[in-house]
Amino acid sequence: MPNLIDDVVRRLYEEPPDGFVATRAAAIAAARSAGDREAAKRLAALKKPTVAAWVVNLLARRRPDLISELVQLSGALRAAQRELQGDQLRELSQQRRVFVSALVAAARKLAVAAGAGASKLPLDEVEATFTAALADPEVADQVRTGRLIRAAAYAGFGEVPRPRLRLITGGDDDLSSDAAEPPGRAAPDGAQKRPARIAAGDSREDTPGTAAEQAAREGEARELSAREARERAVRERRRRENKRRRRELERDLASAEAAERRADEQLVRAEAAERDAEDLVDDLEAQLAELERRRTEAVAEVARRKLARRTAERETATARRRVGDVQAALDDLMTNP
């Protein structure tokens, strides 16, 4: 039976999803006929993939070499991201885009060859799944199995270190995170220019000058302060906007996950109801087969009884004729002694 299960799994996740339920039902019926309830239970637990997941599974099963390359590239990207290797990361990111496009094209070709309509393939979901696999090792492992149920998605890319996140989001934390910068990394422009300007100002303040020079220095200082204030305001607005957007996305994610859970629960109930209906059909078919067998036996018995009745009728008619003949002979003898 393990060979049967392996063969069914291969067919279920390689053939287009529209034949999934029928193929699974036939395999479950075969397992039950063979008396293997455990195999029937395992087969019944297999879930139907979406079209996008099927396309990804098709590539994983038909071209495992490409999936191995995807796993290798995902490891290199994560390592470069963790080490903040800018040049290597840019090169790998470019390679990622090209590679994902190649994977999508290969998967599309296999799906079309399997009978899917090219215009109806959700290639954006397929691309999102491959991109997620490059960023998340767990998704990569799921893709490698060739048994995805639904497409995957990833909001960001890679393992982004926290100091880098603080630099990107901006805000007051930018100034305090300078100490966290790796050696050799340039500090923000404002942090570079401000100490130099203040030092220059301090040196000029110790030097006597005209009122015009003093006014110019004060105007320059005010302009610098105003520019820094504007930059801080811009960073603060960006930080607040990012925070607001993050809250919105988290709410959307929570809502989507809740909807997914409800859909999964509904699918489980529907599949259980489907299995119950299939079991009922199997029971009724067995009852019908038994009734048909009994009907055939009853028809044969009726035929035998009819034959026996006709034989008895013939024997009765013969006996009656014999009685009549004997009675006539006896009467004749009595009349003519």
Short mmCIF file of C-alpha atoms in Angstrom, two decimals:
data_model
loop_
_atom_site.label_atom_id
_atom_site.label_comp_id
_atom_site.label_asym_id
_atom_site.label_seq_id
_atom_site.Cartn_x
_atom_site.Cartn_y
_atom_site.Cartn_z
CA MET A 1 0.00 0.00 0.00
CA PRO A 2 2.91 2.48 0.56
CA ASN A 3 3.60 2.27 -3.17
CA LEU A 4 -0.07 3.09 -3.83
CA ILE A 5 0.11 6.12 -1.54
CA ASP A 6 3.34 7.36 -3.12
CA ASP A 7 1.86 6.99 -6.58
CA VAL A 8 -1.34 8.79 -5.58
CA VAL A 9 0.59 11.65 -3.95
CA ARG A 10 2.70 12.04 -7.07
CA ARG A 11 -0.37 12.14 -9.32
CA LEU A 12 -2.38 14.40 -6.99
CA TYR A 13 0.29 17.08 -6.80
CA GLU A 14 1.46 16.83 -10.41
CA GLU A 15 -1.89 16.68 -12.21
CA PRO A 16 -4.13 19.80 -12.50
CA PRO A 17 -6.13 20.47 -9.32
CA ASP A 18 -9.53 20.05 -11.01
CA GLY A 19 -9.04 16.27 -10.93
CA PHE A 20 -7.73 16.17 -7.36
CA VAL A 21 -10.95 15.18 -5.57
CA ALA A 22 -11.88 12.42 -8.04
CA THR A 23 -8.36 10.92 -8.01
CA ARG A 24 -8.21 11.01 -4.22
CA ALA A 25 -11.69 9.46 -3.89
CA ALA A 26 -10.75 6.62 -6.23
CA ALA A 27 -7.56 5.96 -4.27
CA ILE A 28 -9.46 5.97 -0.96
CA ALA A 29 -12.00 3.51 -2.35
CA ALA A 30 -9.17 1.25 -3.55
CA ALA A 31 -7.53 1.36 -0.14
CA ARG A 32 -10.81 0.49 1.57
CA SER A 33 -11.42 -2.35 -0.85
CA ALA A 34 -7.97 -3.68 0.04
CA GLY A 35 -8.86 -3.44 3.73
CA ASP A 36 -6.16 -0.84 4.47
CA ARG A 37 -8.00 1.70 6.62
CA GLU A 38 -4.76 3.47 7.63
CA ALA A 39 -3.89 4.15 4.00
CA ALA A 40 -7.44 5.36 3.35
CA LYS A 41 -7.16 7.73 6.31
CA ARG A 42 -3.80 9.12 5.13
CA LEU A 43 -5.15 9.65 1.63
CA ALA A 44 -8.26 11.39 2.96
CA ALA A 45 -6.03 13.84 4.86
CA LEU A 46 -4.38 15.08 1.64
CA LYS A 47 -5.58 18.58 0.81
CA LYS A 48 -6.29 20.04 -2.62
CA PRO A 49 -3.72 22.67 -3.70
CA THR A 50 -4.54 25.99 -5.28
CA VAL A 51 -3.59 26.47 -8.91
CA ALA A 52 -0.55 28.58 -7.93
CA ALA A 53 0.61 25.95 -5.42
CA TRP A 54 0.12 23.24 -8.06
CA VAL A 55 2.36 25.14 -10.52
CA VAL A 56 5.09 25.42 -7.85
CA ASN A 57 4.68 21.71 -6.94
CA LEU A 58 4.95 20.78 -10.60
CA LEU A 59 8.33 22.51 -10.89
CA ALA A 60 9.54 21.01 -7.60
CA ARG A 61 8.69 17.50 -8.78
CA ARG A 62 9.72 17.78 -12.41
CA ARG A 63 12.79 20.04 -11.96
CA PRO A 64 14.22 19.39 -8.46
CA ASP A 65 17.60 20.70 -9.69
CA LEU A 66 16.14 24.20 -10.00
CA ILE A 67 14.71 24.02 -6.48
CA SER A 68 18.13 22.96 -5.16
CA GLU A 69 19.65 26.03 -6.81
CA LEU A 70 16.93 28.16 -5.20
CA VAL A 71 17.81 26.81 -1.74
CA GLN A 72 21.51 27.50 -2.30
CA LEU A 73 20.85 31.05 -3.47
CA SER A 74 18.53 31.72 -0.53
CA GLY A 75 21.29 30.71 1.90
CA ALA A 76 23.80 32.99 0.19
CA LEU A 77 21.36 35.91 0.26
CA ARG A 78 20.65 35.49 3.96
CA ALA A 79 24.35 35.24 4.77
CA ALA A 80 25.10 38.41 2.80
CA GLN A 81 22.19 40.20 4.48
CA ARG A 82 23.37 39.22 7.96
CA GLU A 83 26.91 40.38 7.21
CA LEU A 84 25.69 43.57 5.48
CA GLN A 85 27.87 42.85 2.45
CA GLY A 86 26.59 45.62 0.20
CA ASP A 87 28.29 44.73 -3.09
CA GLN A 88 27.66 41.02 -2.69
CA LEU A 89 24.07 41.65 -1.62
CA ARG A 90 23.36 43.82 -4.66
CA GLU A 91 24.87 41.19 -6.95
CA LEU A 92 22.89 38.39 -5.29
CA SER A 93 19.69 40.47 -5.38
CA GLN A 94 20.10 40.97 -9.12
CA GLN A 95 20.76 37.26 -9.46
CA ARG A 96 17.64 36.60 -7.39
CA ARG A 97 15.42 38.63 -9.73
CA VAL A 98 16.79 36.90 -12.80
CA PHE A 99 16.55 33.47 -11.19
CA VAL A 100 12.96 33.96 -9.97
CA SER A 101 11.93 35.02 -13.48
CA ALA A 102 13.57 31.88 -14.86
CA LEU A 103 11.77 29.70 -12.30
CA VAL A 104 8.40 31.27 -13.16
CA ALA A 105 9.01 30.73 -16.88
CA ALA A 106 9.99 27.09 -16.33
CA ALA A 107 6.97 26.46 -14.10
CA ARG A 108 4.64 28.10 -16.63
CA LYS A 109 6.01 25.90 -19.41
CA LEU A 110 5.43 22.73 -17.36
CA ALA A 111 1.91 23.82 -16.39
CA VAL A 112 0.93 24.54 -19.99
CA ALA A 113 2.35 21.18 -21.06
CA ALA A 114 0.21 19.55 -18.35
CA GLY A 115 -2.92 21.04 -19.91
CA ALA A 116 -3.39 24.32 -18.04
CA GLY A 117 -4.48 27.44 -19.88
CA ALA A 118 -1.57 29.90 -20.01
CA SER A 119 -3.83 32.94 -19.61
CA LYS A 120 -5.41 31.59 -16.42
CA LEU A 121 -2.22 30.81 -14.50
CA PRO A 122 -1.69 33.02 -11.39
CA LEU A 123 1.97 33.65 -12.17
CA ASP A 124 2.17 36.58 -9.74
CA GLU A 125 1.40 34.18 -6.87
CA VAL A 126 3.93 31.71 -8.24
CA GLU A 127 6.57 34.47 -8.35
CA ALA A 128 5.67 35.57 -4.79
CA THR A 129 6.10 31.99 -3.57
CA PHE A 130 9.56 31.63 -5.10
CA THR A 131 10.55 35.03 -3.68
CA ALA A 132 9.32 33.98 -0.23
CA ALA A 133 11.29 30.73 -0.52
CA LEU A 134 14.46 32.74 -1.15
CA ALA A 135 13.85 34.78 2.01
CA ASP A 136 12.48 32.14 4.38
CA PRO A 137 14.17 28.73 4.79
CA GLU A 138 10.93 27.17 6.06
CA VAL A 139 9.11 28.19 2.88
CA ALA A 140 12.04 26.84 0.84
CA ASP A 141 11.72 23.48 2.61
CA GLN A 142 7.97 23.41 1.91
CA VAL A 143 8.54 24.19 -1.76
CA ARG A 144 11.11 21.40 -1.97
CA THR A 145 8.55 18.79 -0.81
CA GLY A 146 6.38 19.46 -3.85
CA ARG A 147 3.24 19.35 -1.68
CA LEU A 148 2.30 22.99 -1.19
CA ILE A 149 -1.39 23.61 -0.55
CA ARG A 150 -1.41 27.36 -1.16
CA ALA A 151 0.94 30.05 -2.45
CA ALA A 152 3.31 31.81 -0.03
CA ALA A 153 4.13 35.50 0.28
CA TYR A 154 6.81 37.54 2.02
CA ALA A 155 6.50 41.20 2.95
CA GLY A 156 10.21 41.98 3.11
CA PHE A 157 13.38 40.26 2.07
CA GLY A 158 16.02 38.48 4.08
CA GLU A 159 17.03 38.71 7.73
CA VAL A 160 17.35 42.45 8.26
CA PRO A 161 19.56 43.38 11.27
CA ARG A 162 17.98 45.70 13.87
CA PRO A 163 20.57 48.53 13.63
CA ARG A 164 19.95 48.71 9.91
CA LEU A 165 16.21 48.88 10.53
CA ARG A 166 16.70 51.85 12.88
CA LEU A 167 18.74 53.64 10.24
CA ILE A 168 16.08 53.04 7.61
CA THR A 169 13.05 54.05 9.66
CA GLY A 170 14.65 57.30 10.83
CA GLY A 171 13.55 59.33 13.85
CA ASP A 172 15.45 60.35 16.97
CA ASP A 173 16.92 56.84 17.28
CA ASP A 174 19.11 57.61 14.27
CA LEU A 175 21.33 59.87 16.31
CA SER A 176 21.67 57.39 19.17
CA SER A 177 22.40 54.46 16.85
CA ASP A 178 25.62 55.92 15.48
CA ALA A 179 27.52 53.96 18.07
CA ALA A 180 26.01 50.76 16.74
CA GLU A 181 27.36 51.36 13.24
CA PRO A 182 29.95 48.79 12.14
CA PRO A 183 33.53 50.08 11.74
CA GLY A 184 34.07 51.79 8.45
CA ARG A 185 30.39 52.68 7.86
CA ALA A 186 29.69 56.36 7.28
CA ALA A 187 27.47 58.18 9.79
CA PRO A 188 24.45 60.18 8.56
CA ASP A 189 25.26 63.44 6.80
CA GLY A 190 23.84 65.58 9.60
CA ALA A 191 25.94 63.75 12.19
CA GLN A 192 29.07 64.26 10.08
CA LYS A 193 28.58 67.92 9.30
CA ARG A 194 27.31 69.14 12.66
CA PRO A 195 30.50 68.50 14.75
CA ALA A 196 32.67 70.01 12.02
CA ARG A 197 30.51 73.14 11.85
CA ILE A 198 30.41 73.52 15.64
CA ALA A 199 34.16 73.09 15.87
CA ALA A 200 34.66 75.65 13.15
CA GLY A 201 32.25 77.99 14.89
CA ASP A 202 34.04 77.56 18.18
CA SER A 203 37.37 78.42 16.61
CA ARG A 204 35.89 81.49 14.96
CA GLU A 205 34.26 82.66 18.17
CA ASP A 206 37.69 82.92 19.79
CA THR A 207 38.84 85.18 16.95
CA PRO A 208 37.84 88.85 17.08
CA GLY A 209 35.77 89.98 14.10
CA THR A 210 33.49 92.67 12.91
CA ALA A 211 29.80 92.86 13.75
CA ALA A 212 28.99 91.81 10.19
CA GLU A 213 31.10 88.68 10.53
CA GLN A 214 29.44 87.89 13.85
CA ALA A 215 26.00 88.38 12.32
CA ALA A 216 26.94 86.17 9.38
CA ARG A 217 28.10 83.45 11.73
CA GLU A 218 24.89 83.70 13.75
CA GLY A 219 22.80 83.55 10.55
CA GLU A 220 24.75 80.55 9.37
CA ALA A 221 24.19 78.84 12.73
CA ARG A 222 20.46 79.59 12.58
CA GLU A 223 20.27 78.23 9.03
CA LEU A 224 22.08 75.08 10.13
CA SER A 225 19.73 74.66 13.11
CA ALA A 226 16.70 75.22 10.89
CA ARG A 227 17.95 72.70 8.35
CA GLU A 228 18.60 70.14 11.05
CA ALA A 229 15.14 70.80 12.50
CA ARG A 230 13.57 70.24 9.09
CA GLU A 231 15.53 67.01 8.66
CA ARG A 232 14.42 65.84 12.10
CA ALA A 233 10.82 66.72 11.25
CA VAL A 234 11.04 64.79 7.99
CA ARG A 235 12.50 61.77 9.79
CA GLU A 236 9.83 62.01 12.47
CA ARG A 237 7.04 62.18 9.87
CA ARG A 238 8.54 59.21 8.06
CA ARG A 239 8.82 57.30 11.32
CA ARG A 240 5.18 58.02 12.21
CA GLU A 241 4.03 57.12 8.70
CA ASN A 242 5.97 53.85 8.80
CA LYS A 243 4.53 53.08 12.23
CA ARG A 244 0.98 53.83 11.02
CA ARG A 245 1.50 51.76 7.89
CA ARG A 246 2.92 48.91 9.95
CA ARG A 247 -0.14 48.93 12.23
CA GLU A 248 -2.41 48.86 9.18
CA LEU A 249 -0.49 45.95 7.67
CA GLU A 250 -0.53 44.08 10.98
CA ARG A 251 -4.31 44.55 11.17
CA ASP A 252 -4.67 43.40 7.57
CA LEU A 253 -2.44 40.41 8.30
CA ALA A 254 -4.45 39.48 11.39
CA SER A 255 -7.68 39.77 9.41
CA ALA A 256 -6.26 37.71 6.54
CA GLU A 257 -4.96 35.04 8.91
CA ALA A 258 -8.36 34.87 10.66
CA ALA A 259 -10.06 34.51 7.27
CA GLU A 260 -7.56 31.83 6.33
CA ARG A 261 -8.27 29.92 9.55
CA ARG A 262 -12.00 30.15 8.92
CA ALA A 263 -11.52 28.98 5.35
CA ASP A 264 -9.33 26.08 6.52
CA GLU A 265 -11.94 25.07 9.09
CA GLN A 266 -14.65 25.27 6.44
CA LEU A 267 -12.49 23.20 4.10
CA VAL A 268 -11.93 20.58 6.80
CA ARG A 269 -15.67 20.38 7.46
CA ALA A 270 -16.41 20.19 3.75
CA GLU A 271 -13.84 17.45 3.22
CA ALA A 272 -15.22 15.52 6.22
CA ALA A 273 -18.74 15.87 4.83
CA GLU A 274 -17.48 14.75 1.44
CA ARG A 275 -15.84 11.68 2.98
CA ASP A 276 -19.04 10.88 4.92
CA ALA A 277 -21.06 11.16 1.71
CA GLU A 278 -18.57 8.93 -0.09
CA ASP A 279 -18.79 6.39 2.74
CA LEU A 280 -22.59 6.48 2.48
CA VAL A 281 -22.38 5.94 -1.29
CA ASP A 282 -20.02 3.00 -0.72
CA ASP A 283 -22.42 1.50 1.85
CA LEU A 284 -25.41 1.96 -0.44
CA GLU A 285 -23.55 0.47 -3.37
CA ALA A 286 -22.65 -2.53 -1.22
CA GLN A 287 -26.29 -2.89 -0.18
CA LEU A 288 -27.41 -2.58 -3.79
CA ALA A 289 -24.92 -5.24 -4.82
CA GLU A 290 -26.22 -7.56 -2.09
CA LEU A 291 -29.84 -6.90 -3.09
CA GLU A 292 -29.01 -7.53 -6.73
CA ARG A 293 -27.38 -10.84 -5.81
CA ARG A 294 -30.43 -11.88 -3.77
CA ARG A 295 -32.74 -10.77 -6.60
CA THR A 296 -30.83 -12.92 -9.07
CA GLU A 297 -31.09 -15.91 -6.77
CA ALA A 298 -34.82 -15.29 -6.25
CA VAL A 299 -35.45 -15.07 -10.01
CA ALA A 300 -33.61 -18.35 -10.50
CA GLU A 301 -35.66 -19.95 -7.71
CA VAL A 302 -38.90 -18.75 -9.32
CA ALA A 303 -37.79 -20.32 -12.61
CA ARG A 304 -37.09 -23.62 -10.85
CA ARG A 305 -40.47 -23.53 -9.10
CA LYS A 306 -42.26 -22.86 -12.42
CA LEU A 307 -40.52 -25.82 -14.00
CA ALA A 308 -41.50 -28.05 -11.09
CA ARG A 309 -45.11 -26.84 -11.32
CA ARG A 310 -45.29 -27.61 -15.04
CA THR A 311 -43.84 -31.06 -14.47
CA ALA A 312 -46.37 -31.70 -11.76
CA GLU A 313 -49.18 -30.50 -14.03
CA ARG A 314 -48.09 -32.93 -16.75
CA GLU A 315 -47.87 -35.80 -14.29
CA THR A 316 -51.32 -34.92 -12.89
CA ALA A 317 -52.86 -34.87 -16.39
CA THR A 318 -51.31 -38.24 -17.19
CA ALA A 319 -52.58 -39.72 -13.94
CA ARG A 320 -56.09 -38.40 -14.60
CA ARG A 321 -56.11 -39.92 -18.07
CA ARG A 322 -54.99 -43.21 -16.60
CA VAL A 323 -57.75 -43.08 -14.02
CA GLY A 324 -60.30 -42.36 -16.76
CA ASP A 325 -59.08 -45.23 -18.88
CA VAL A 326 -59.21 -47.70 -16.00
CA GLN A 327 -62.64 -46.48 -14.92
CA ALA A 328 -63.98 -46.88 -18.47
CA ALA A 329 -62.61 -50.41 -18.70
CA LEU A 330 -64.16 -51.27 -15.36
CA ASP A 331 -67.53 -49.88 -16.43
CA ASP A 332 -67.42 -51.83 -19.66
CA LEU A 333 -66.67 -55.02 -17.78
CA MET A 334 -69.56 -54.47 -15.42
CA THR A 335 -71.99 -53.77 -18.29
CA ASN A 336 -71.03 -56.80 -20.40
CA PRO A 337 -70.28 -59.71 -18.02
#
